[in-house]
Short mmCIF file of C-alpha atoms and ligand atoms in Angstrom, two decimals:
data_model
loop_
_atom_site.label_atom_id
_atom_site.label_comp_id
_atom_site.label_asym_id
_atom_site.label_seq_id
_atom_site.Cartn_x
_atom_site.Cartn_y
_atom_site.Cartn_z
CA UNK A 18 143.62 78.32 56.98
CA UNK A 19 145.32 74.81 55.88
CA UNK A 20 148.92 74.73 54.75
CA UNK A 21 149.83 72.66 52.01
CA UNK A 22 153.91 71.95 52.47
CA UNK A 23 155.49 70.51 49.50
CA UNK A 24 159.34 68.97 49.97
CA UNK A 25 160.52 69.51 46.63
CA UNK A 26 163.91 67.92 45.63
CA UNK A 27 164.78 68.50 41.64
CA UNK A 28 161.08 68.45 40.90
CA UNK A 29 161.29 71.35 38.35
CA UNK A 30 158.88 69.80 35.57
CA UNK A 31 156.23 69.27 38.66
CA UNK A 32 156.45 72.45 40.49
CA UNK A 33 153.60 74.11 38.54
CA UNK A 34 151.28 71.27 37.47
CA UNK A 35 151.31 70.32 41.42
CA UNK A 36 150.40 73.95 42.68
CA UNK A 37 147.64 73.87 39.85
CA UNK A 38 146.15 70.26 41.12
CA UNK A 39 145.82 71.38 44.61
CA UNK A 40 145.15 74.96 44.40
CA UNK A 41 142.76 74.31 42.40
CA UNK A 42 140.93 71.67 44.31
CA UNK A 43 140.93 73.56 47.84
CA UNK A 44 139.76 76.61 45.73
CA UNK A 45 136.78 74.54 44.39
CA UNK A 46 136.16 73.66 47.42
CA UNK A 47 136.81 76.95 48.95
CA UNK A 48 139.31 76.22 51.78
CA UNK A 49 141.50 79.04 52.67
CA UNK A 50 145.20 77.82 52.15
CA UNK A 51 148.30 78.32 51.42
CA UNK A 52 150.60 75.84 49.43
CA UNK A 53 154.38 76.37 50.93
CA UNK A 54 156.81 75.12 48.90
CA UNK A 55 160.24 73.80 50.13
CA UNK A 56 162.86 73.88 47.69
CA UNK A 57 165.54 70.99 49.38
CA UNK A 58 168.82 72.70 47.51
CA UNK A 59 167.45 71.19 44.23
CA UNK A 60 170.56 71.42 41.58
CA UNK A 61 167.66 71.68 38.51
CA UNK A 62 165.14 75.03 37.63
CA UNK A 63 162.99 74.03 41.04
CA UNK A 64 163.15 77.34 42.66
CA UNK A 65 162.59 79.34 38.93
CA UNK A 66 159.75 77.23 38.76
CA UNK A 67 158.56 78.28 42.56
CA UNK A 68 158.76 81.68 42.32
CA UNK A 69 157.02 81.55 39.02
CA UNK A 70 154.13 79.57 40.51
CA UNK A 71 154.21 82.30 43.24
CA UNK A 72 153.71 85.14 40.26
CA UNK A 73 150.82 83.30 38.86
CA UNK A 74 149.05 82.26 42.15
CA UNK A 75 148.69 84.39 45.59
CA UNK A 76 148.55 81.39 47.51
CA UNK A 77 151.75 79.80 46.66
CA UNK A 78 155.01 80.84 48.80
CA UNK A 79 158.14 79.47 48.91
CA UNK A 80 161.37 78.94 50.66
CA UNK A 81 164.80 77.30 49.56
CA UNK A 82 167.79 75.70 52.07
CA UNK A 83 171.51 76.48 51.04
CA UNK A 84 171.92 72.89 50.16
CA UNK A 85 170.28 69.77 49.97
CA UNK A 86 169.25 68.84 53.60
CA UNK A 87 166.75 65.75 52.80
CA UNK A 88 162.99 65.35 53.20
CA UNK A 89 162.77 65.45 56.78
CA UNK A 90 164.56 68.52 57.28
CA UNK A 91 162.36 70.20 55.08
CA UNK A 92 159.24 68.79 56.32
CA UNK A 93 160.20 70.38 59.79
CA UNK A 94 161.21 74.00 57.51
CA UNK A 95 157.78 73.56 56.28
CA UNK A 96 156.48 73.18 59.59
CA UNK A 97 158.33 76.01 61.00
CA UNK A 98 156.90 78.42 58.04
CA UNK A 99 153.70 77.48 57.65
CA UNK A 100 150.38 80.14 59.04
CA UNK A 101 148.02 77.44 58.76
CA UNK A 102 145.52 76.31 61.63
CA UNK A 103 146.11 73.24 60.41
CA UNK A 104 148.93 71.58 57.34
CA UNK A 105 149.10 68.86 55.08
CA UNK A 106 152.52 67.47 53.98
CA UNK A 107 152.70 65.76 50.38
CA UNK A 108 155.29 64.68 48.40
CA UNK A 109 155.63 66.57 44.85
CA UNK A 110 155.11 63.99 42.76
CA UNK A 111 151.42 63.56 43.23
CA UNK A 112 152.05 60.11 43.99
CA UNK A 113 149.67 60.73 47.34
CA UNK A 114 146.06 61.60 45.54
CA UNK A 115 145.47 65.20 46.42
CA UNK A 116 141.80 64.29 46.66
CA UNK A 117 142.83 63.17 49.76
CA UNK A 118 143.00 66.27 51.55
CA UNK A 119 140.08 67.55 51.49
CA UNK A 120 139.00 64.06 53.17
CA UNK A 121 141.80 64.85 56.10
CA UNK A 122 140.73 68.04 56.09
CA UNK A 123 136.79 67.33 56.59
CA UNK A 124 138.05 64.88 59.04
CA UNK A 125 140.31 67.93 61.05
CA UNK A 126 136.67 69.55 61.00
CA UNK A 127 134.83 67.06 62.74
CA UNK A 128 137.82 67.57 65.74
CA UNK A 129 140.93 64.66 65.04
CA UNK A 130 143.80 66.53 65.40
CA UNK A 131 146.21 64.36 63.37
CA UNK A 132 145.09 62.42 60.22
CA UNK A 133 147.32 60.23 59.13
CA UNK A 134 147.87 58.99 55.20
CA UNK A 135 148.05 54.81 55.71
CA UNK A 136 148.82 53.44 52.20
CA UNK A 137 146.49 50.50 50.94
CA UNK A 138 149.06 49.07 48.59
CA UNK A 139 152.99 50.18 48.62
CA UNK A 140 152.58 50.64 44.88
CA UNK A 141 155.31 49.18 42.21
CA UNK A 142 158.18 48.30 44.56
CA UNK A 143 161.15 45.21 44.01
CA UNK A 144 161.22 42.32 46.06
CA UNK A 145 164.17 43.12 47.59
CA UNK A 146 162.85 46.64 48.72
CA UNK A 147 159.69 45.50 50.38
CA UNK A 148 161.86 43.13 52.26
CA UNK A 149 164.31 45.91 53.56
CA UNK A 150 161.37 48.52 53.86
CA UNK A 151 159.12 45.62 55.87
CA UNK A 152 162.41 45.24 58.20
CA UNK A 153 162.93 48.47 58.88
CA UNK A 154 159.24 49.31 59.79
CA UNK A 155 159.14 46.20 62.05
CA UNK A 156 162.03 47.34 64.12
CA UNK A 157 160.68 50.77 64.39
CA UNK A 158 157.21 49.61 65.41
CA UNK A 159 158.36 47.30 67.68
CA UNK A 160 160.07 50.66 69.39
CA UNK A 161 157.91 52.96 69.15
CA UNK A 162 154.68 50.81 70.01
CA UNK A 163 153.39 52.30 66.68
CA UNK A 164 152.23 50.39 64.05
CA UNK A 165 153.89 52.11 61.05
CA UNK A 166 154.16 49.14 58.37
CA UNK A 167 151.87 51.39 55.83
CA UNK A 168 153.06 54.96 57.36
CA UNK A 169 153.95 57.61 55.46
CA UNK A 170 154.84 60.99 54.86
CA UNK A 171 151.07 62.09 53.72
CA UNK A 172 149.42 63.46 57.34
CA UNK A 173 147.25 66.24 58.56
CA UNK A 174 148.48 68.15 61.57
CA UNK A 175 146.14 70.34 63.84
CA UNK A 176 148.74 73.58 65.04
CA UNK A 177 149.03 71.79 68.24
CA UNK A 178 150.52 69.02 66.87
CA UNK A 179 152.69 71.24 64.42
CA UNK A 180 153.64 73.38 68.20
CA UNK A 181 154.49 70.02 70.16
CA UNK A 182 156.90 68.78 66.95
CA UNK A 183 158.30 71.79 66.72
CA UNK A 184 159.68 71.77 70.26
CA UNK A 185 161.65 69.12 69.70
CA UNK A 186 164.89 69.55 69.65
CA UNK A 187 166.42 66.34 68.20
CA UNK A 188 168.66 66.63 65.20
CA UNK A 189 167.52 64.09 63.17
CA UNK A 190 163.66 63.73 64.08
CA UNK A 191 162.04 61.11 61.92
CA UNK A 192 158.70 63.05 60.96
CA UNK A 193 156.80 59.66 59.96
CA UNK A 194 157.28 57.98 63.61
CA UNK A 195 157.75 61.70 65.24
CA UNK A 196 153.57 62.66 64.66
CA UNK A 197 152.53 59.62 65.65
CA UNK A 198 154.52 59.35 68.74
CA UNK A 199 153.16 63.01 70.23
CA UNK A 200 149.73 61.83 70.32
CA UNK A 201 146.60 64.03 70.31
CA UNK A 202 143.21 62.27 68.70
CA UNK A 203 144.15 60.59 65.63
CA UNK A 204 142.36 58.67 62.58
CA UNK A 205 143.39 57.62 59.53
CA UNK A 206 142.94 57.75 56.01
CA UNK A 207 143.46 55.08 53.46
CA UNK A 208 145.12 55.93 49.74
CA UNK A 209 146.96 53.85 46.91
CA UNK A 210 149.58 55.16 46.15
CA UNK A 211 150.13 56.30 42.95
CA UNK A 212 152.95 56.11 39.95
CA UNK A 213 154.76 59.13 40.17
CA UNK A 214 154.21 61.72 37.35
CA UNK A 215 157.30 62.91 35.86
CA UNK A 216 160.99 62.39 36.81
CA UNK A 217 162.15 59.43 38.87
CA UNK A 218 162.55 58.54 42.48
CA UNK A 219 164.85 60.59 44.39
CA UNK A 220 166.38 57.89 46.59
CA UNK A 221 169.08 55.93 45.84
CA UNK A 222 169.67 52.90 47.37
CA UNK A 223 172.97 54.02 50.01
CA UNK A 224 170.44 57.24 50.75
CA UNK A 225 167.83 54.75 51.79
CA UNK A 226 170.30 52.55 53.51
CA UNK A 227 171.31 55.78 55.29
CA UNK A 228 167.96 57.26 55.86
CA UNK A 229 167.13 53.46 57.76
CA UNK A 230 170.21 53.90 60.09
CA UNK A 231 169.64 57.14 61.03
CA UNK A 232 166.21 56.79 61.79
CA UNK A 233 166.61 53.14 63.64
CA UNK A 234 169.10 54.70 66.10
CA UNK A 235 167.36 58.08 66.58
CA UNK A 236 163.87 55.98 67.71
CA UNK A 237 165.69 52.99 69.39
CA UNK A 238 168.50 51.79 71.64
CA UNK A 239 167.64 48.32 70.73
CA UNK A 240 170.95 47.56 68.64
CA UNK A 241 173.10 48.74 71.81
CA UNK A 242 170.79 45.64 73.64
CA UNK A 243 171.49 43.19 70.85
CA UNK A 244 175.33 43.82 71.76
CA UNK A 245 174.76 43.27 75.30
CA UNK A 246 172.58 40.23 74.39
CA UNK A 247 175.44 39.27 72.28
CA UNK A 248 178.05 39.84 75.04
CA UNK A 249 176.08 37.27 77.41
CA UNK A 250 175.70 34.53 74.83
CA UNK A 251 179.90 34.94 74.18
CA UNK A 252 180.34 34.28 77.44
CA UNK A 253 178.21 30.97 78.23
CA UNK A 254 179.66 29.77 75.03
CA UNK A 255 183.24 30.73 76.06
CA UNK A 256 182.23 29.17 79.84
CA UNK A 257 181.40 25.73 78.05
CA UNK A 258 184.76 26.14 75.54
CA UNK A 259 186.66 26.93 78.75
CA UNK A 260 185.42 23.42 80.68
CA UNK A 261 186.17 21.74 77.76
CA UNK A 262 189.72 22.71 77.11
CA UNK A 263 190.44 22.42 80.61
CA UNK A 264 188.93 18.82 80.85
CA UNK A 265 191.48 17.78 77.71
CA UNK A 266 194.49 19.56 79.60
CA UNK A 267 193.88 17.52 82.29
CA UNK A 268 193.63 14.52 80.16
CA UNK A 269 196.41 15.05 78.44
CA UNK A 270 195.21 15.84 75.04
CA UNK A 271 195.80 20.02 75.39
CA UNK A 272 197.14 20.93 71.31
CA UNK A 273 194.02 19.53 68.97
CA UNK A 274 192.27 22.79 70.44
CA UNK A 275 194.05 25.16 67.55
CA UNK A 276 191.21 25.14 65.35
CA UNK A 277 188.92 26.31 68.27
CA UNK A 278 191.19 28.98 69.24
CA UNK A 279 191.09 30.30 66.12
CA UNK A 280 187.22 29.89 65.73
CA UNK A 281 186.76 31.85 69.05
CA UNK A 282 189.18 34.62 68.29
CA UNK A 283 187.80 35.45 65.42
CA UNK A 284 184.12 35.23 66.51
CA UNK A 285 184.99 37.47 69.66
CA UNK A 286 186.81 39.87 67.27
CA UNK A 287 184.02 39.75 64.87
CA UNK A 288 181.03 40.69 67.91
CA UNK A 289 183.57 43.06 69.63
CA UNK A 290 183.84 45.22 66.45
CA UNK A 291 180.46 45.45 65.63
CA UNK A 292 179.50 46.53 69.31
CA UNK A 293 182.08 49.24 69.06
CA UNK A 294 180.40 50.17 65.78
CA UNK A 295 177.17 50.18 67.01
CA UNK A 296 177.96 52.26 69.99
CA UNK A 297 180.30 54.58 67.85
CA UNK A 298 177.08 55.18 65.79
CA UNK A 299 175.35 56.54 69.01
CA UNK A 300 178.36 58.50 70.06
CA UNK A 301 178.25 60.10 66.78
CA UNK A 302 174.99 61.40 67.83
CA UNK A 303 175.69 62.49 70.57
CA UNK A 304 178.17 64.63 69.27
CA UNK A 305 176.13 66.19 66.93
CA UNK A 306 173.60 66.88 69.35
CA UNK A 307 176.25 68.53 71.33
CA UNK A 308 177.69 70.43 68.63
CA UNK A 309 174.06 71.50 68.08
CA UNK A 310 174.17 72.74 63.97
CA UNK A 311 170.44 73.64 62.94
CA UNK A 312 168.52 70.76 60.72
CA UNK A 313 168.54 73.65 57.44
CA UNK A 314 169.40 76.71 56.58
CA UNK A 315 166.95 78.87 54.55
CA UNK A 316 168.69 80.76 51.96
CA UNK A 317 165.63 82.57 49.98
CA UNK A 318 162.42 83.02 50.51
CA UNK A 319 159.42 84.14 47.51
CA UNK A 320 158.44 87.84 48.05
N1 UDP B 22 162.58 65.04 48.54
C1 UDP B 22 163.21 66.07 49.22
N2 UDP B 22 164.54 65.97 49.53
C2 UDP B 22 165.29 64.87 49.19
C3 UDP B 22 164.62 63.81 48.54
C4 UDP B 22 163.28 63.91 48.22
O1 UDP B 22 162.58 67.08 49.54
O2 UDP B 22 166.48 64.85 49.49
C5 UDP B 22 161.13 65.15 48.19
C6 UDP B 22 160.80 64.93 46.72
O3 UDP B 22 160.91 66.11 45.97
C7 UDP B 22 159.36 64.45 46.81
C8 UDP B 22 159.33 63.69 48.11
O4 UDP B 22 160.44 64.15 48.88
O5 UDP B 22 158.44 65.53 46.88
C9 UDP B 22 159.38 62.20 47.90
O6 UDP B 22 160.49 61.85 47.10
P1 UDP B 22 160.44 60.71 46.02
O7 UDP B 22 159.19 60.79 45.23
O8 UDP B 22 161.71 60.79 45.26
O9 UDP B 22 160.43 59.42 46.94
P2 UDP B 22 159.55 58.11 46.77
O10 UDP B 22 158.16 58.54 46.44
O11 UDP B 22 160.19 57.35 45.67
O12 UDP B 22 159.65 57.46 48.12
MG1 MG B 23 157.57 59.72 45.07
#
């Protein structure tokens, strides 16, 4: 059987035209499934519209967190839930082509145990948020030794791969880099992606912002080198400052150095606060490792 899991965050006009689209398609093609919804503490009709899509349609279950815990938390719910042999994650808004799935799911047939969604074109995006999202995939890349420039959510997991995710146990695992990090025999499959249906995108800019940090320091220790790296160059550069002002004391010319003074002092501040901030940011995590809060809580569940 292949599970369909379906983050859905205030997607209450899409909710039953989605379960229709792919339903229908595995039906036509007659692949067992089962399309498991995840309601992410949506503040609209998204769990009405659920359970209603449950009423009308065998195949459709559902479950709903307490609150709003983001995508990736209820990617892993829908992980955690799903029967299938084998499960597809896609977003709600049918902005990954369901046709797709059959394709990862022939693909599953033939033996890959991942198939991963690799987007041809990023689809209507600004300038400035290609930049930040080219950035951000760079540094993770570079980390993980994993191309992900044109990753995405969209992936076929064999329950193998679904097992290994599963046991991990960090808080905030980054699905996208996560799948492709465990392994197992992998392909990919190309889409465009698509204008989303109804309803608008669900990230604002400070979630994306936060969704970048997050995932940065929970796949790399890289910013903790860049301190260090920025330690050593402080110090050759204070070495050289140091010759120099001892070179004028000697000579006699000691007080012109003010302006220097205050240049350094504020540079060292400056480099000293963001390494505590950057290291603060990992401490953080450790502390909520420690305190060790699940990544959702399930409130409800379709009957
Ligand atoms: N989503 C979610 N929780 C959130 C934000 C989004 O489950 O906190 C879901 C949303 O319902 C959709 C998918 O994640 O199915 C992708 O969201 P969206 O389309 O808003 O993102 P974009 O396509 O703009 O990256
Ligand atoms: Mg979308």
């Amino acid at each position: 059987m292949l599970s369909v899991i379906i983050p859905s965050f205030n997607e209450e006009q899409l909710i039953m035209k989605t379960a229709e689209v792919i339903s229908g398609l595995l039906k036509g093609q007659d692949i067992g499934h089962e399309l498991l919804f995840v309601n992410d503490g949506s503040s609209d009709k998204t769990w009405e519209e659920i359970q209603k899509a449950r009423e009308k349609n065998e195949s459709v279950r559902g479950i709903s967190f307490s609150r709003n815990f983001g995508k990736e938390a209820a990617i892993f719910a829908g992980l955690g839930e799903c029967k299938g042999d084998c499960a597809v994650v896609i977003d709600c808004d049918l902005q990954h082509p369901p046709e797709k799935i059959l394709e990862m799911y022939a693909l599953w047939q033939e033996g890959y145990e991942i198939v991963e969604g690799v987007k041809n074109s990023r689809g209507k995006e600004s300038g400035a948020h290609k930049f930040a999202a080219k950035a951000f995939y760079n540094l993770i890349s570079n980390a993980a030794g994993i191309d992900m420039e044109n990753a995405s959510d969209f992936k076929l997991l064999d329950r193998k791969a679904i097992n290994a995710l599963l046991n991990m146990t960090e808080k905030d695992a980054f699905f996208r880099a996560l799948s492709s990090w465990v392994g197992f025999k992998s392909t990919q499959v190309t889409y465009d992606v698509r204008e989303r249906e109804i309803g608008q995108t669900k990230w604002s800019t400070k979630a994306l912002i936060r969704y970048a940090v997050t995932n940065i320091t929970s796949f790399t220790s890289l910013p903790l080198q860049i301190v260090t790296f920025l330690g050593v160059v402080m110090f050759i550069f204070s070495l050289v400052m140091g010759i120099d002002a001892l070179v004028n004391y000697f000579c006699g010319r000691a007080v012109e150095g003010f302006t220097t003074v205050i240049i350094l002092q504020c540079f060292t501040g400056s480099v000293l606060m963001i390494s505590l901030g950057i290291i603060g940011y990992y401490i953080s995590k450790i502390y909520a490792g420690i305190q060790d809060r699940p990544r959702y809580i399930i409130s409800e569940r379709t009957k």
